[in-house]
XYZ file of C-alpha atoms in Angstrom:
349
model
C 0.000 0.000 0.000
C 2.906 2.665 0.688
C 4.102 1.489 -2.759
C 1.040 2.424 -3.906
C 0.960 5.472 -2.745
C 4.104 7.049 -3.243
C 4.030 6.178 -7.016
C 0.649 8.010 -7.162
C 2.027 11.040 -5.062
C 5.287 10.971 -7.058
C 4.971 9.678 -10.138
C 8.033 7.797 -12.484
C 10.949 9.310 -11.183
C 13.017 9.954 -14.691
C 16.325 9.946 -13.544
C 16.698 6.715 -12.819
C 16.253 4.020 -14.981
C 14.692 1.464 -13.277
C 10.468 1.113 -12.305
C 9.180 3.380 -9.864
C 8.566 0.410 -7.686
C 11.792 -1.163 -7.949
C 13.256 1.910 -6.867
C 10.978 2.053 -3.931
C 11.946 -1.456 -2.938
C 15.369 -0.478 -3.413
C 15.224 2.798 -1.251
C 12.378 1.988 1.601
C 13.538 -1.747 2.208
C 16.832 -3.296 -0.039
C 19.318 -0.717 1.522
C 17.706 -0.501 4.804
C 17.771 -4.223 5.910
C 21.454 -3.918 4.574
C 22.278 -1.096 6.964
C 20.532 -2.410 9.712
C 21.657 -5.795 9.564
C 25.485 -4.878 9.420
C 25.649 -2.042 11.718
C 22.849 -1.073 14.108
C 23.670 2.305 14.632
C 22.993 3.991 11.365
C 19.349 4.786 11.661
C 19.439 7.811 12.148
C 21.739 8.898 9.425
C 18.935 6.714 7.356
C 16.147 8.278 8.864
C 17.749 12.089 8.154
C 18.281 10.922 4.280
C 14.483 9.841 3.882
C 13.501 12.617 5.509
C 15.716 15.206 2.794
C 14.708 13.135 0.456
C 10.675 13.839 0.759
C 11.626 17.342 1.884
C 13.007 17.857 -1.749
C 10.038 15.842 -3.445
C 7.196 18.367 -1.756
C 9.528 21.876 -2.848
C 9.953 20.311 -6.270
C 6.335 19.654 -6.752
C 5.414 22.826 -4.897
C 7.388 24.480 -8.097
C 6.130 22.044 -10.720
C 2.586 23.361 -9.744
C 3.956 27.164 -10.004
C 4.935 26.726 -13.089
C 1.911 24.972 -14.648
C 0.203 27.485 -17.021
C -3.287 26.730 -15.435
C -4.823 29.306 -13.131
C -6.253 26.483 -11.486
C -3.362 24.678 -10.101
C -2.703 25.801 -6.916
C -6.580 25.323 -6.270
C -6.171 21.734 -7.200
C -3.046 21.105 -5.269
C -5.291 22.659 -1.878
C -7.893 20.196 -2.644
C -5.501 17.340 -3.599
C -3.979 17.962 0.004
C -7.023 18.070 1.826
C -7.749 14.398 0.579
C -4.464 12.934 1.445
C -4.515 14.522 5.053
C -7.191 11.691 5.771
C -4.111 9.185 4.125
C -1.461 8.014 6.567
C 1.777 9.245 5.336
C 4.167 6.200 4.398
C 7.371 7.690 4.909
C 6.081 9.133 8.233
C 4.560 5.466 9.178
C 8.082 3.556 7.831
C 10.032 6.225 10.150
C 7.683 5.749 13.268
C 7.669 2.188 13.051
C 11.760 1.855 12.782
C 13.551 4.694 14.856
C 13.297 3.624 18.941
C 10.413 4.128 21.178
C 10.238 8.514 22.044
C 12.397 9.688 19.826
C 10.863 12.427 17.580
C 14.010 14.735 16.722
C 17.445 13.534 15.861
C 20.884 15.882 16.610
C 22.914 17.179 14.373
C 26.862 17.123 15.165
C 26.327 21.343 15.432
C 25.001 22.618 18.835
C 21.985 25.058 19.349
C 23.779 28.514 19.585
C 21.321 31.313 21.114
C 23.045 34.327 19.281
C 21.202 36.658 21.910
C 23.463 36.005 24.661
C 26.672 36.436 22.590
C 28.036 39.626 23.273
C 29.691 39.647 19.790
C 26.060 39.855 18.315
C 24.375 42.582 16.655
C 20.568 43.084 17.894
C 18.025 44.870 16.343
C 16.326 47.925 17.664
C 13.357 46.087 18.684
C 15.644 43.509 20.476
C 13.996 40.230 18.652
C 16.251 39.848 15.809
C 20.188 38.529 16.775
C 22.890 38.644 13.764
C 25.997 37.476 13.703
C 29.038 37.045 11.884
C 32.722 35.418 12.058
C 35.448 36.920 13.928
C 37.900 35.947 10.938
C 36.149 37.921 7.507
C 36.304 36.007 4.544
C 38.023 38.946 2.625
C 40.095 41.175 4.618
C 41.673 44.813 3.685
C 39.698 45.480 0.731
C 40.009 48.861 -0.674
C 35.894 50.399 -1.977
C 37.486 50.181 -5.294
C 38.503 47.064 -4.894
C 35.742 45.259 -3.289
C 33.186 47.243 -5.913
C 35.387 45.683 -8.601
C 35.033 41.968 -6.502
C 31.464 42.065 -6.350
C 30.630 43.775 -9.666
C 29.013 47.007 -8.048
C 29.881 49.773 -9.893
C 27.761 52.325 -7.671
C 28.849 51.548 -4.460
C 31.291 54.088 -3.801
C 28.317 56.669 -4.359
C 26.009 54.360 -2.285
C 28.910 54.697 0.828
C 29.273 58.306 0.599
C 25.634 59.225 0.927
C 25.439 56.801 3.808
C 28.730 57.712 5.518
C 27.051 61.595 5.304
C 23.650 60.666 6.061
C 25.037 58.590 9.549
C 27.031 61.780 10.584
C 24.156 63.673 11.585
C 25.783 66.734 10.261
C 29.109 66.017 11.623
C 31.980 67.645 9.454
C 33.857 64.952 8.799
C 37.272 64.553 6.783
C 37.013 61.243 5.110
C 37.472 59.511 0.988
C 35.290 56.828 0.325
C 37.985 55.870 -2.190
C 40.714 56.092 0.414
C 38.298 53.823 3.095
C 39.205 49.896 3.321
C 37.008 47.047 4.776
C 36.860 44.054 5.437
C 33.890 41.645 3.562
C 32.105 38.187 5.003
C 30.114 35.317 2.703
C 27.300 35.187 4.958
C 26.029 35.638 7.998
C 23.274 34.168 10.788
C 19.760 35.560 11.324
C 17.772 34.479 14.288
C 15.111 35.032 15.715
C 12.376 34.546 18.596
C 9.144 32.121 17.519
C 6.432 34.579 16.508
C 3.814 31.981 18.039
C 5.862 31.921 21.641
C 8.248 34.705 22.397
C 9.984 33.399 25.142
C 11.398 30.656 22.622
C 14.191 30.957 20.042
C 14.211 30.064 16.565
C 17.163 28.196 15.284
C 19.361 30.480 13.095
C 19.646 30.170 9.407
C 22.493 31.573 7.163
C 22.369 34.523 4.553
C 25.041 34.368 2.077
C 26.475 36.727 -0.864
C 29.555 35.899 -2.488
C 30.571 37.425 -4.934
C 30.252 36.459 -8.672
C 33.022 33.281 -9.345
C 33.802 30.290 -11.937
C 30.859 28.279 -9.777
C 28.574 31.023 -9.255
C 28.925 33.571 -12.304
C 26.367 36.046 -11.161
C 27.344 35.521 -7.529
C 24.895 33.654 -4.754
C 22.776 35.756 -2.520
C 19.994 35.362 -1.005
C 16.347 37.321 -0.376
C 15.781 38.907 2.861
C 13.139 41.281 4.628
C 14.021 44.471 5.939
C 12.476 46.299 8.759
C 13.132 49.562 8.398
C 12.343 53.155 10.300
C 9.279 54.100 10.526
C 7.646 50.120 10.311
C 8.426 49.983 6.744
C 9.004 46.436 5.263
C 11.175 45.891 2.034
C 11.764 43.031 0.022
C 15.174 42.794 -0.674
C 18.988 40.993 -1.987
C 21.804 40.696 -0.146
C 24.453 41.632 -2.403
C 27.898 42.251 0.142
C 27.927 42.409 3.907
C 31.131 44.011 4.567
C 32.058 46.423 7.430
C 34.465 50.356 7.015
C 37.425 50.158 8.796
C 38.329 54.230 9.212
C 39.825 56.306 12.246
C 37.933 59.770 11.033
C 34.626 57.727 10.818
C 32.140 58.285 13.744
C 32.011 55.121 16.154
C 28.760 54.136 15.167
C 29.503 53.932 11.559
C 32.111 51.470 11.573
C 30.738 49.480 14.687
C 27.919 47.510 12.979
C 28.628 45.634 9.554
C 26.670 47.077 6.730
C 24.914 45.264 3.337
C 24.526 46.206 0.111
C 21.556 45.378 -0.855
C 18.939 45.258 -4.272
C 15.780 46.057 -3.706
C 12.670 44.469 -5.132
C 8.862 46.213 -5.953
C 5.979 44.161 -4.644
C 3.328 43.990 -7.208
C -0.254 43.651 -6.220
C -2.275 39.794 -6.489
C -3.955 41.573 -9.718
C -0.931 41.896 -11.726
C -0.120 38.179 -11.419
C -2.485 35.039 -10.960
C -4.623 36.274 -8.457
C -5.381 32.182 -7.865
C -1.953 31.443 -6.635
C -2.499 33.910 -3.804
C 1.187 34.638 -3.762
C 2.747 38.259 -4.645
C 4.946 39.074 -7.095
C 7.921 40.995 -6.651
C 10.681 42.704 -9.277
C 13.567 43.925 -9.480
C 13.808 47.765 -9.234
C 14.219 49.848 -12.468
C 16.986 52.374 -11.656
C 15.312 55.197 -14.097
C 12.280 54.801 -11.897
C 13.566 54.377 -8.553
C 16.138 54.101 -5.610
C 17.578 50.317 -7.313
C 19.974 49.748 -4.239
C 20.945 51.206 -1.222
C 23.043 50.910 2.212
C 21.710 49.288 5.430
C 23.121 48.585 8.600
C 22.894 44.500 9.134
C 20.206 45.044 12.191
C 17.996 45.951 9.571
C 17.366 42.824 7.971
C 14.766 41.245 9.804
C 13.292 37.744 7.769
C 14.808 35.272 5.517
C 12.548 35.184 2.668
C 12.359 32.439 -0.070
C 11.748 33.413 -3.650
C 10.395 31.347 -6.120
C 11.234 31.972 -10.046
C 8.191 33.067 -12.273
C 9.362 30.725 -14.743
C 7.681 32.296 -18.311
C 10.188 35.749 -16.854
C 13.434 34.500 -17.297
C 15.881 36.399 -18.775
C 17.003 35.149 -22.591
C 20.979 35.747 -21.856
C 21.065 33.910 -18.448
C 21.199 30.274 -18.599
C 18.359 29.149 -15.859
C 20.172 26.969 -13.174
C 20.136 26.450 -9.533
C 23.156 28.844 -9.169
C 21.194 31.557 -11.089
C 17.668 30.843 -10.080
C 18.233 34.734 -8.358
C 19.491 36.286 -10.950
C 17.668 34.872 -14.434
C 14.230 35.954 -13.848
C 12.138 39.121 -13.972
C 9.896 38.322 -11.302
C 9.077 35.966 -8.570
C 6.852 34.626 -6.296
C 7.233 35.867 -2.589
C 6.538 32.555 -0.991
C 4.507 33.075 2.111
C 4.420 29.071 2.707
C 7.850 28.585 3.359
C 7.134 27.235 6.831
C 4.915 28.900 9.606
C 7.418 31.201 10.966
C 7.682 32.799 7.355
C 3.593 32.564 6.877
C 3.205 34.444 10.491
C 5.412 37.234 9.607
C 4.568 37.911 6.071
C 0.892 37.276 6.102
C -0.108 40.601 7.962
C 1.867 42.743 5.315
C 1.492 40.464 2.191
């Protein structure tokens, strides 16, 4: 019966070359009686891989269903879903019936780290948003011309000087952004307190943005939130995180790392498929607006996940997972990323 069900939920699975069913027998049964026979403690390595392994099967379906050309899709996937909750889950039954007796989670080799009570955080002004970054930077004593020639960003030693003067508060200060040197990071970590119980914290995830390569062309950065002054929320890309390293700079310039970032327009339901119930978001046009901009890091407030409006893509950027970010003109601003996501995004979008 979970045979049966999985190929129904699944369907052939084309990169392989066997049946579906063989390579159900071979997954859910051949190689687990050969684990568990010669070593008893890998279960939970082979629970963790199932586990991925439907984790990936849901997103990629969740996308397949984006991209259909139907209006009606996501309306059948809701009522498709509201059938199988009355369905056992296989995978769910096949990992309940093997792993011991009250064990629910498993433990990764990394510890929980509650970034709140390290004193080499960064907290927002609202206190319920901790980022932080590596002692060691991943590029160190990087001239503005230099990183803005690393990263591709040919306006950010204009974008440095109009924050560097807007943060003085009418200061006279003797500085050169072209004379300033800092040091850059990859990524960083975001976390955050449960919006559904405040006195518990989320598990950080990372942000990264390196800068274009041989594997990553048009660089890898991810989609973020920003809570700005005045409650404003912005959708936007993390493009550099780097912090200024100058003596004539005011302290509270050069104490908090900064981000270049890309900002995105949300478009209203209308101007997409209203029936997905997801916005839209683009990239913003440069002759019509502020394109990019200067934050401090305890701005960003949400990871966000982005999903590619697939019929958008660009016609000189190969579509890949390396340039899913970079290759389309819009995208979806995926509210149903998890619950933490849906709870924060749902009273704005």
């Amino acid at each position: 019966m979970s045979f049966a069900q999985q190929t129904k939920a699944n369907g052939p699975l084309i990169q392989y070359t066997a049946y579906v069913l063989e390579r159900l027998l071979i997954t859910h049964c051949k190689t687990m009686f050969q684990h568990t026979s010669r070593n008893t403690r890998t279960y939970v390595d082979q629970v963790v891989e199932i586990l991925n392994r439907e984790e990936t099967i849901r997103l990629f379906n969740l996308y397949a269903v984006l991209r259909q050309a139907e209006s009606s899709a996501l309306e059948n996937l809701v009522n498709a879903e509201h059938d199988e909750v009355m369905v056992i889950d296989p995978t769910l039954q096949f990992i309940q019936h093997i792993v011991p007796k009250k064990e629910t989670t498993f433990r990764g080799p990394r510890p929980f780290r509650n970034h709140f009570n390290n004193p080499k955080s960064f907290i927002s002004t609202l206190g319920d948003v901790a980022l932080h970054v590596t002692v060691q930077p991943d590029h160190k004593a990087l001239s503005v011309a230099a990183m803005q020639a690393l990263y591709h960003l040919p306006d950010l030693s204009t974008l440095i000087s109009c924050y560097v003067g807007d943060a003085s508060r009418g200061n006279s200060i003797r500085w050169d952004a072209q004379g300033l040197s800092a040091v850059a990071w990859n990524k960083f970590r975001i976390q955050t307190h449960s919006s559904f119980h405040s006195c518990f914290v989320n598990k950080s995830q990372v942000v990264q943005a390196h800068p274009p390569s041989d594997e990553y062309p048009l660089g890898y950065c991810d989609a973020v939130l920003l809570h700005q002054p005045g409650d404003v929320y912005v959708v936007a890309q993390v493009r550099a995180i780097f912090k200024l390293k100058a003596m004539s700079l005011l302290e509270d310039i050069i104490a908090t790392p900064l981000c270049y970032v890309r900002l995105f327009h949300i478009l209203p339901l209308s101007a997409g498929r209203p029936s997905v119930e997801l916005h839209q978001v683009e990239r913003v046009d440069p002759s019509t607006g502020i394109a990019t901009d200067i934050i401090p890091l305890t701005d960003v407030f949400h990871v966000l996940d982005l999903v590619p409006v697939f019929h958008t893509a660009f016609p000189n950027v190969e579509p890949n997972s390396k340039t899913c970010l970079e290759g389309y003109a819009h995208y979806y601003l995926n509210t149903f990323a998890d619950k933490e996501t849906f709870h924060v995004l749902q009273p704005q979008y």
